[in-house]
Short mmCIF file of C-alpha atoms in Angstrom, two decimals:
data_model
loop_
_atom_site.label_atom_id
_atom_site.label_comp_id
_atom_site.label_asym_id
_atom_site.label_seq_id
_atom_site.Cartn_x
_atom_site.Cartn_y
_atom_site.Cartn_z
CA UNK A 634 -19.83 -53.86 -73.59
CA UNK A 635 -18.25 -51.17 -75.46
CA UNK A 636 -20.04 -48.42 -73.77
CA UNK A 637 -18.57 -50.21 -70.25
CA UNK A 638 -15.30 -50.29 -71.31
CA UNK A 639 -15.55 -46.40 -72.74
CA UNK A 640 -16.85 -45.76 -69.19
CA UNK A 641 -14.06 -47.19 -67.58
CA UNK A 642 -11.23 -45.98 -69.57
CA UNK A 643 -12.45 -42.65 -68.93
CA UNK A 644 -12.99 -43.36 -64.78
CA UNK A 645 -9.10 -43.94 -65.28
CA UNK A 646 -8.54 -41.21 -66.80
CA UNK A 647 -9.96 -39.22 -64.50
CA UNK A 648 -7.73 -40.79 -62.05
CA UNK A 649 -4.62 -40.59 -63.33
CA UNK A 650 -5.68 -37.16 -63.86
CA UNK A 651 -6.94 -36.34 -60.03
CA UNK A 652 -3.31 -37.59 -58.85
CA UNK A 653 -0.98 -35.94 -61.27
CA UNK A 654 0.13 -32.88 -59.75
CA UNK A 655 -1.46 -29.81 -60.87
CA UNK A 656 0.94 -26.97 -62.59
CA UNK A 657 -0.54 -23.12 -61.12
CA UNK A 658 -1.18 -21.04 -64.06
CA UNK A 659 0.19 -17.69 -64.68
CA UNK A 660 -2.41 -15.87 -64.08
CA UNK A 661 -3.46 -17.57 -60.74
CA UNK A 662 -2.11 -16.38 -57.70
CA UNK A 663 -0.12 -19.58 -54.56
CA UNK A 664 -2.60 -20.36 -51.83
CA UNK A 665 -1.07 -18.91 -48.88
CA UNK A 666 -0.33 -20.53 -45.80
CA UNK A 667 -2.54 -19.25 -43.23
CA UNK A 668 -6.10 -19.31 -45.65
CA UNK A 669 -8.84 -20.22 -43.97
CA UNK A 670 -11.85 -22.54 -45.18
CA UNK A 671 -15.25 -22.71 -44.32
CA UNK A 672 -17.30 -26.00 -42.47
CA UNK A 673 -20.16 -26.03 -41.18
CA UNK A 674 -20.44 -22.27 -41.00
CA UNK A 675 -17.27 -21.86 -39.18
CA UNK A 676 -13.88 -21.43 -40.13
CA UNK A 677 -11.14 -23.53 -39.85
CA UNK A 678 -7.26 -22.52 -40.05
CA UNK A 679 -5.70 -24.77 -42.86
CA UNK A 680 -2.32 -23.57 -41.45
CA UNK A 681 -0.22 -26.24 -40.88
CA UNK A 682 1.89 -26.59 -37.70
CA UNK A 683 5.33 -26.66 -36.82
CA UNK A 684 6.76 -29.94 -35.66
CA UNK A 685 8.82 -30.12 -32.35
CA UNK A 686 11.29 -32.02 -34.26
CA UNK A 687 11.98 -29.59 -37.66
CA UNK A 688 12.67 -26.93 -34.37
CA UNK A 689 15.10 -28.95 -32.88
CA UNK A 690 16.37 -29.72 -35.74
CA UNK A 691 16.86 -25.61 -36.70
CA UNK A 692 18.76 -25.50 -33.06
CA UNK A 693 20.82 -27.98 -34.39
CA UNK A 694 21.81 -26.15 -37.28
CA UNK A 695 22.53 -22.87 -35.96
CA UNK A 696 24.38 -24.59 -33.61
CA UNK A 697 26.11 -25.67 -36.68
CA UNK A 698 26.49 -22.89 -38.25
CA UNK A 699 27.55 -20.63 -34.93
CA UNK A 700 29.54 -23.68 -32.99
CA UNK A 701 32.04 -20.87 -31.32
CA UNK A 702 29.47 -18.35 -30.09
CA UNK A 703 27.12 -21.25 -28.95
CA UNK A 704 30.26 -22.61 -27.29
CA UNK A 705 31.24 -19.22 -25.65
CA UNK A 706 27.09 -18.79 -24.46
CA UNK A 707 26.50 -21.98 -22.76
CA UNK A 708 30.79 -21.43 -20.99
CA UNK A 709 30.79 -21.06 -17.26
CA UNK A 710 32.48 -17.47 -18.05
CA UNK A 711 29.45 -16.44 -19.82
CA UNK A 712 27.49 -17.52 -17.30
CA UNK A 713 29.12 -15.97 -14.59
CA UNK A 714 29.19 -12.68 -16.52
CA UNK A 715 25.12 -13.02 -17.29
CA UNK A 716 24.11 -13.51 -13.29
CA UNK A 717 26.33 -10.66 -12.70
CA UNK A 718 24.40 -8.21 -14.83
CA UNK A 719 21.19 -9.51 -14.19
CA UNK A 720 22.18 -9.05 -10.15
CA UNK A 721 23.52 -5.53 -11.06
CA UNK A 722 20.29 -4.60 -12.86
CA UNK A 723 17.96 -5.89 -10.16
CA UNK A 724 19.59 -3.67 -7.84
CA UNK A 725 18.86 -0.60 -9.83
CA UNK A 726 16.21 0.96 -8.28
CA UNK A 727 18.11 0.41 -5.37
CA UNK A 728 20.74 2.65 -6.82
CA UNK A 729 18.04 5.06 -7.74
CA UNK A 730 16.08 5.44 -4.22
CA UNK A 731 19.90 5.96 -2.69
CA UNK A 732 20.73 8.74 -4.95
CA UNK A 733 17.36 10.19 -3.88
CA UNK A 734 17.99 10.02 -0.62
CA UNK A 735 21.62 11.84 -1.26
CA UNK A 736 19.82 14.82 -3.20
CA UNK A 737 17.33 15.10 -1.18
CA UNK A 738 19.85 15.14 1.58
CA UNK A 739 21.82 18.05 -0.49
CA UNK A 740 18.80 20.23 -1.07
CA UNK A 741 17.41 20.46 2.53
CA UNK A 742 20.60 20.79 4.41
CA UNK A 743 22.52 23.02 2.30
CA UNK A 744 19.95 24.98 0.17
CA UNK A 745 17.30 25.35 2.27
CA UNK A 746 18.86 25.51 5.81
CA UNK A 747 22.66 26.51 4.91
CA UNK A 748 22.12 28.99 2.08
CA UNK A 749 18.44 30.18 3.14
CA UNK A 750 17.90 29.71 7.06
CA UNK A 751 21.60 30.78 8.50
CA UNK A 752 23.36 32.97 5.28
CA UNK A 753 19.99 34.69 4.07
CA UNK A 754 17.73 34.91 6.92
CA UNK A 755 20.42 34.78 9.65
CA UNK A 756 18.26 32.19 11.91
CA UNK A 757 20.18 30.14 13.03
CA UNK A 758 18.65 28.74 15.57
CA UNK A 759 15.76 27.64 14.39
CA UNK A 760 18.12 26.20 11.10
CA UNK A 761 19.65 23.88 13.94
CA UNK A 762 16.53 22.75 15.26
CA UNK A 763 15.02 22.01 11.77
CA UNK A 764 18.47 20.15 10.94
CA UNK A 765 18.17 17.93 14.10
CA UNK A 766 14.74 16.63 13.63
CA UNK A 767 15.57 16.20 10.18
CA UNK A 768 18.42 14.18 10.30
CA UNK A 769 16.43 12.39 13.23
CA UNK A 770 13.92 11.44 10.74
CA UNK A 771 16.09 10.74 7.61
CA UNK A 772 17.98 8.27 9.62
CA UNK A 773 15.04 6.05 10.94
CA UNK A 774 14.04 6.33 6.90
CA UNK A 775 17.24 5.32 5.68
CA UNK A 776 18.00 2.70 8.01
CA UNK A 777 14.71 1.44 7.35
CA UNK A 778 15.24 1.11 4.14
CA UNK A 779 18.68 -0.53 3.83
CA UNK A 780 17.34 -3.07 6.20
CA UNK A 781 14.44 -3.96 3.89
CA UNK A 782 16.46 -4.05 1.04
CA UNK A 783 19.28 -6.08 2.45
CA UNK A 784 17.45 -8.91 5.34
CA UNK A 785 16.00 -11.94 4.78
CA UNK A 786 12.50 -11.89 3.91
CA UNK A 787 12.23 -15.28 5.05
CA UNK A 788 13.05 -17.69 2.49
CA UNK A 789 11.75 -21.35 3.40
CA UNK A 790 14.56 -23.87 5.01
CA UNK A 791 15.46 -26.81 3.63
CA UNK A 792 14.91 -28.69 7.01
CA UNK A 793 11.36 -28.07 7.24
CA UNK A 794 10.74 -30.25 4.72
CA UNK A 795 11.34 -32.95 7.11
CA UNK A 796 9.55 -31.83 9.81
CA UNK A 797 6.21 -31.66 8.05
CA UNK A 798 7.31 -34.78 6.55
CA UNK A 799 6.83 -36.25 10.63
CA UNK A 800 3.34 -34.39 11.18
CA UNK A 801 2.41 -35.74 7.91
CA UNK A 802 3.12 -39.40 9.14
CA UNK A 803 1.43 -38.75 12.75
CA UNK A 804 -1.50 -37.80 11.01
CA UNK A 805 -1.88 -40.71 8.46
CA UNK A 806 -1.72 -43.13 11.63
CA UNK A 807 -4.25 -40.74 13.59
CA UNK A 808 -6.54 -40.51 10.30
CA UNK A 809 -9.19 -43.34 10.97
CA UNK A 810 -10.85 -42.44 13.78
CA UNK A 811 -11.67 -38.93 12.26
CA UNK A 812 -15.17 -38.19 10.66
CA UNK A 813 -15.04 -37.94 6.51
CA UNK A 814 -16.11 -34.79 4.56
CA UNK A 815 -15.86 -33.86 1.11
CA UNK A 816 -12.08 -33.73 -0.43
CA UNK A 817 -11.78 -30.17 -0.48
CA UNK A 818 -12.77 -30.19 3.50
CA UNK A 819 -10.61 -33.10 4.70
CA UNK A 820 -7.52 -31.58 2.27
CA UNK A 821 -8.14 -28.22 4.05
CA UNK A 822 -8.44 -29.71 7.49
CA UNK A 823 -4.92 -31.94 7.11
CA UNK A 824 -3.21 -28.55 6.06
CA UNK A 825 -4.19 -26.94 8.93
CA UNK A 826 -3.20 -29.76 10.94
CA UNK A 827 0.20 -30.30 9.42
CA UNK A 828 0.63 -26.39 8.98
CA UNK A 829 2.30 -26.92 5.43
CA UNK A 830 1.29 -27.47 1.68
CA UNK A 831 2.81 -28.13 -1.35
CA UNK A 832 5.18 -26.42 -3.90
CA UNK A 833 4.41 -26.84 -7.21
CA UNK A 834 7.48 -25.19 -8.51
CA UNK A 835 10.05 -26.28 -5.69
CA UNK A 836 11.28 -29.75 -5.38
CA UNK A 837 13.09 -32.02 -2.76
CA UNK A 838 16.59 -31.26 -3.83
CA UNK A 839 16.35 -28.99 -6.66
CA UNK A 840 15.63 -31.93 -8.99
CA UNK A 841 12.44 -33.16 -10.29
CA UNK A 842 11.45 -35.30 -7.37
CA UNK A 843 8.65 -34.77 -4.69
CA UNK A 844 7.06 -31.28 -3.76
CA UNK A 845 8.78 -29.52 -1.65
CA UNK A 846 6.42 -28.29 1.55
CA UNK A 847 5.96 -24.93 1.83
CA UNK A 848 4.25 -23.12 5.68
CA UNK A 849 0.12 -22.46 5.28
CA UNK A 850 1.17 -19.18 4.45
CA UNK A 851 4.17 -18.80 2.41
CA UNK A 852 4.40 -18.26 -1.29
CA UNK A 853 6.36 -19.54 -3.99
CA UNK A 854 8.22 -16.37 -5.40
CA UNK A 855 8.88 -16.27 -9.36
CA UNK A 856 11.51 -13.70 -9.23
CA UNK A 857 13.79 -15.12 -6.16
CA UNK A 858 12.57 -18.64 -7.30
CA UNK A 859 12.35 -19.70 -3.27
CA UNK A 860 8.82 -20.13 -0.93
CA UNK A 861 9.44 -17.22 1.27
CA UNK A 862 7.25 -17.63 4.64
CA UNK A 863 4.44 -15.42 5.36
CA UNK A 864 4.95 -13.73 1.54
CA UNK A 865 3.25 -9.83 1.22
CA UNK A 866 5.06 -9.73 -2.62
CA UNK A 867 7.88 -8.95 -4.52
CA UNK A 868 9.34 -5.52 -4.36
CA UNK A 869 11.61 -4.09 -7.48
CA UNK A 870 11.94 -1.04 -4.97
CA UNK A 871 13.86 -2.73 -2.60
CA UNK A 872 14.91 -5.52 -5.14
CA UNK A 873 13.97 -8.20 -2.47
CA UNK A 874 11.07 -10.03 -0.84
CA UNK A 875 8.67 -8.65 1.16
CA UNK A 876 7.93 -11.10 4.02
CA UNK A 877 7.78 -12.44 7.36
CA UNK A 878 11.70 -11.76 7.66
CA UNK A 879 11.24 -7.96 6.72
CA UNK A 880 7.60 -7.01 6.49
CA UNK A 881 8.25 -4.85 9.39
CA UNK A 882 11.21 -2.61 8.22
CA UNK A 883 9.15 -2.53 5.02
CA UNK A 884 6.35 -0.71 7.00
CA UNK A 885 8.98 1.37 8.74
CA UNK A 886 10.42 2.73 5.57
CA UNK A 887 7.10 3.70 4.12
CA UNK A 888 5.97 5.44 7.15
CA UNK A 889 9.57 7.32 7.81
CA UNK A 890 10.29 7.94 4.27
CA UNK A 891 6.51 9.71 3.79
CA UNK A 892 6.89 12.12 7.33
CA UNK A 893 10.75 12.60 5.69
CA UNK A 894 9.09 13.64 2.62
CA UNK A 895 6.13 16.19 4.62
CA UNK A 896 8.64 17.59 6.85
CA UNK A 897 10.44 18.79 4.15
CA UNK A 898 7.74 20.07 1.94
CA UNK A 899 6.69 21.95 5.65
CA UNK A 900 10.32 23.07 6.16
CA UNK A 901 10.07 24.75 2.74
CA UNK A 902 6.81 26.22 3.37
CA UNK A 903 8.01 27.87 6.03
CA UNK A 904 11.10 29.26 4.76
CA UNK A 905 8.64 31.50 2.25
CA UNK A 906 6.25 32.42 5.94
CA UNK A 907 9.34 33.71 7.62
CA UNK A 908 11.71 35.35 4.18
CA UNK A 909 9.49 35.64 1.45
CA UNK A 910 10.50 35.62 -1.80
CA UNK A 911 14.46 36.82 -2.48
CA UNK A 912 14.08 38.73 -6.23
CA UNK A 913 18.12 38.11 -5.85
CA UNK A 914 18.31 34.23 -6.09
CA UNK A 915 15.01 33.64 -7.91
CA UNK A 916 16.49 30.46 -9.43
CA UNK A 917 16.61 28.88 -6.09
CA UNK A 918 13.49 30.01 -5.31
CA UNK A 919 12.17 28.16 -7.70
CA UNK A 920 14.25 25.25 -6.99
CA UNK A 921 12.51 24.85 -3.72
CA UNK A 922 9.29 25.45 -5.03
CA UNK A 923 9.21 22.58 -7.23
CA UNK A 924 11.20 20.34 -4.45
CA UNK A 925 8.62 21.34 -2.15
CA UNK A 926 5.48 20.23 -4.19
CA UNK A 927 7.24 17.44 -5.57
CA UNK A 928 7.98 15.74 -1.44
CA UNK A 929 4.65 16.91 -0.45
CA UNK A 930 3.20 14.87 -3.49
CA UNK A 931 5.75 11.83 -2.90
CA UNK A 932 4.65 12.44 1.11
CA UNK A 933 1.08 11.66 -0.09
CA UNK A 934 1.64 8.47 -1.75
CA UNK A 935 4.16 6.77 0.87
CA UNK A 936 1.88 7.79 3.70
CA UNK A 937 -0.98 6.61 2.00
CA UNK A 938 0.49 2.96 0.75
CA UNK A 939 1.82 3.15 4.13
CA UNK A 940 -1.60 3.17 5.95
CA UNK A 941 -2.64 0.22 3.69
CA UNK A 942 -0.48 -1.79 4.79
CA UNK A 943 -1.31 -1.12 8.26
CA UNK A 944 -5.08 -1.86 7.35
CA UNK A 945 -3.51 -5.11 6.18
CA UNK A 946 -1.25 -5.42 9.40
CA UNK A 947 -4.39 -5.14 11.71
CA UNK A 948 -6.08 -7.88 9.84
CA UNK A 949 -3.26 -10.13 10.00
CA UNK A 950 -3.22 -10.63 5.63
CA UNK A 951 -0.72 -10.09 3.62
CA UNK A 952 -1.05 -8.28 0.03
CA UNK A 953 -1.64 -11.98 -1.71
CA UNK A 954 -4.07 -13.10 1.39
CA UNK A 955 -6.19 -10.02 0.94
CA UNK A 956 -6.46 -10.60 -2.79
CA UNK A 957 -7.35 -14.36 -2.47
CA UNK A 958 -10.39 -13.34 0.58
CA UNK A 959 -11.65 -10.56 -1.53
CA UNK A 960 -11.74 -12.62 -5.00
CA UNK A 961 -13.32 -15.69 -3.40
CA UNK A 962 -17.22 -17.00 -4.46
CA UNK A 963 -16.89 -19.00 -0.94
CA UNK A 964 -17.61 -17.53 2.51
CA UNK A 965 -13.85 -17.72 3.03
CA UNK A 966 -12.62 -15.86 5.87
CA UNK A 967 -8.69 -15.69 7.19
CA UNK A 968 -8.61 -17.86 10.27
CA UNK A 969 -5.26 -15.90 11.19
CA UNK A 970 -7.04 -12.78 12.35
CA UNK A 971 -6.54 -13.13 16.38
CA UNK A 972 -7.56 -9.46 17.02
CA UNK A 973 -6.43 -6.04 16.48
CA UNK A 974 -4.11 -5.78 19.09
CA UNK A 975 -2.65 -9.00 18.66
CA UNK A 976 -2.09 -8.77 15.06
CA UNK A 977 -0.15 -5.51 15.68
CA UNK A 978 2.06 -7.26 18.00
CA UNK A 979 2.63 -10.65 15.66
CA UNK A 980 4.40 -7.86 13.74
CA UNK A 981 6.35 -4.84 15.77
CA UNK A 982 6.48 -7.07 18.66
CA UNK A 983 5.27 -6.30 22.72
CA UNK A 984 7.41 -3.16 23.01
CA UNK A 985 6.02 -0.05 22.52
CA UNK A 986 9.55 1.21 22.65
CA UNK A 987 10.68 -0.68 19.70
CA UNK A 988 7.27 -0.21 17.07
CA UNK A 989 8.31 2.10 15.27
CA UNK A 990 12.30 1.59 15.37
CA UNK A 991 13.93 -0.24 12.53
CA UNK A 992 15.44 -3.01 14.76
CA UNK A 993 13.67 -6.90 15.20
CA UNK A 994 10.93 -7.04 17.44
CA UNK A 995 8.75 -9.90 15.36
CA UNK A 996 7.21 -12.76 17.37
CA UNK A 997 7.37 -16.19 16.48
CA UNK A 998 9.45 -17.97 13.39
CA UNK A 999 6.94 -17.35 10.52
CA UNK A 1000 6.40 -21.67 10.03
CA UNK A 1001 3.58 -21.29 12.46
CA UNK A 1002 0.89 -18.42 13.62
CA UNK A 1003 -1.72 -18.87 16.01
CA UNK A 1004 -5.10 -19.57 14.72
CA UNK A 1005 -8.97 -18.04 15.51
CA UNK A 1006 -10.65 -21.40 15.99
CA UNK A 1007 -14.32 -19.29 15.06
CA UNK A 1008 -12.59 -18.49 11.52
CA UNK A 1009 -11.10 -21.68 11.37
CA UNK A 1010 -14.71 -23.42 10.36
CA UNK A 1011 -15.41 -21.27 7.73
CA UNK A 1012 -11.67 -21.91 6.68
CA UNK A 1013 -12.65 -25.18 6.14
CA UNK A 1014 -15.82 -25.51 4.70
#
């Protein structure tokens, strides 16, 4: 009996002792935070995590503790002020590419036709001839490019919505006499019967209601935060859109900008067949030198993204198309491709005349393309 009682005055001391709070010793160095122990031959972070509440409740307090500035953030002044500077700073490439343009403008008409061609070399006619083309080509470039940067790409309209809302309601009442697949099929099939999807990001309204439908082959766009039909991607260039709306004057300007670009590295090449090189104004020899190499190298790029996109153009895919048909494990093929020829014309239109001419020649309204019913099965399945 006394041994039993020993035993259990000491199992309560050992208790009492477990619970009591443990003083560190000075010699012993606080566990940190972020140790890790080891289970099972694995470790396991002991860190503990931050609850959604102690953050809100640090908002709260510097909230608190900064009441006027959080005041003067969330104003409609503020506001204003922020979408004004983010607008202004989207735009500056814009800025850029113009003042490129200008100089560019500067250095072939003045230094190298002006100062070289007519004071120099006292040709003047062939100074007026290079001048014409020129400004022949820079115009078809520039105009190209102002009308990419400032035309709708194509955003999605709000009255869509409803229409596809009607197909979708035809087709629900049409829907049992059709043969059954697997879900993936008969969801692909009513898509290409409605000719519209889902959002995921844009809703009825601008609320959190139902999906907003979107064409087959539109995109949602993170940057403009609209579906934009027929989508090819977002441009910082041109701080806009590239799609159905402007696809075409996109083409235009990388095509006219790159022959802009060659014909002047050519013009400058030719100065130094016909003069040589003036020991007098070496310094502007040089300058064209380096402007030369530097638009024959810019020539090369724009000419060559240029002629990718017409690869895409004559396959009827856009940039985000081509991506998704190359990446997929299926035998996926883009049901949109209606031939060479008439892919062309989906985009610069039935006018010769017009193709390369930065004014709209587009067929259709971008909602609805016609379809290759061969590619359309393997669409499907």
């Amino acid at each position: 009996m006394e041994e039993e009682g020993h035993n259990q005055s000491q199992h309560q001391t050992f208790e009492s002792d477990r619970r009591r709070p443990s003083s560190p010793s000075p010699s012993s160095s606080p566990t940190p935070l972020s140790s890790t122990s080891t289970m099972n031959g694995r470790e396991r972070n002991t860190r503990p995590e931050v609850d959604a509440e102690e953050e809100d409740s640090e908002l709260e307090k510097m909230m608190e503790q900064y009441p006027r500035f959080m005041a003067f953030w969330d104003s409609p002044s503020c506001a204003c002020v922020r979408h004004t500077l983010f607008y202004i700073g989207s735009y500056f490439p814009v800025l850029l590419i113009s003042a490129l343009f200008c100089v560019g403008y500067y250095l072939f008409v003045h230094v190298l036709c002006v100062t070289h061609l007519i004071i120099a070399g006292k040709l003047l006619h062939l100074a007026v001839f290079l001048l014409f083309l020129f400004h022949f080509l820079f115009l078809l470039a520039v105009i190209s490019f102002l009308r990419a940067v400032f035309s709708d790409p194509g955003y999605v309209q709000p009255s869509f919505h409803s229409q596809v809302e009607e197909r979708v309601l035809r087709d629900s009442e049409e829907d049992e006499e059709r043969e059954r697949g697997t879900p993936e099929e008969e969801e692909r099939k009513r898509m290409l019967r409605v000719r519209a999807t889902t959002c995921r990001k844009c809703r009825v309204g601008g609320g959190q209601g139902q999906r907003q439908y979107r064409p087959l082959r539109g995109h949602h766009c993170s940057v403009c935060r609209k579906c934009v039909r027929k989508m090819d991607h977002h441009c910082p260039v041109i701080a806009n859109c590239v799609g159905w709306g402007n696809y075409k004057y996109f083409l235009l300007m990388l095509i006219h900008s790159g022959v802009v670009c060659l014909f002047g590295a050519m013009c400058v090449v030719l100065k130094f067949l016909l003069l040589g090189w003036s020991q007098s104004s070496s310094g502007s020899e040089v300058l064209l030198l380096v402007v030369g190499l530097v638009a024959f190298l810019y020539s090369l790029i724009l000419i060559l993204f240029g002629l990718y996109h017409v690869h895409l153009t004559l396959r009827n895919v856009t940039t985000l198309e081509n991506m998704t048909y190359s990446h997929s494990r299926s035998n996926r093929k883009n049901p949109f491709d209606v031939g060479r020829k008439e892919n062309w014309r989906q985009v610069f239109g039935d006018s010769p005349l017009l193709w390369f001419v930065p004014v709209w020649s587009s067929k259709g309204d971008g909602y609805d393309f016609p379809v290759n019913e061969e590619l359309q099965v393997s669409y499907i399945v």
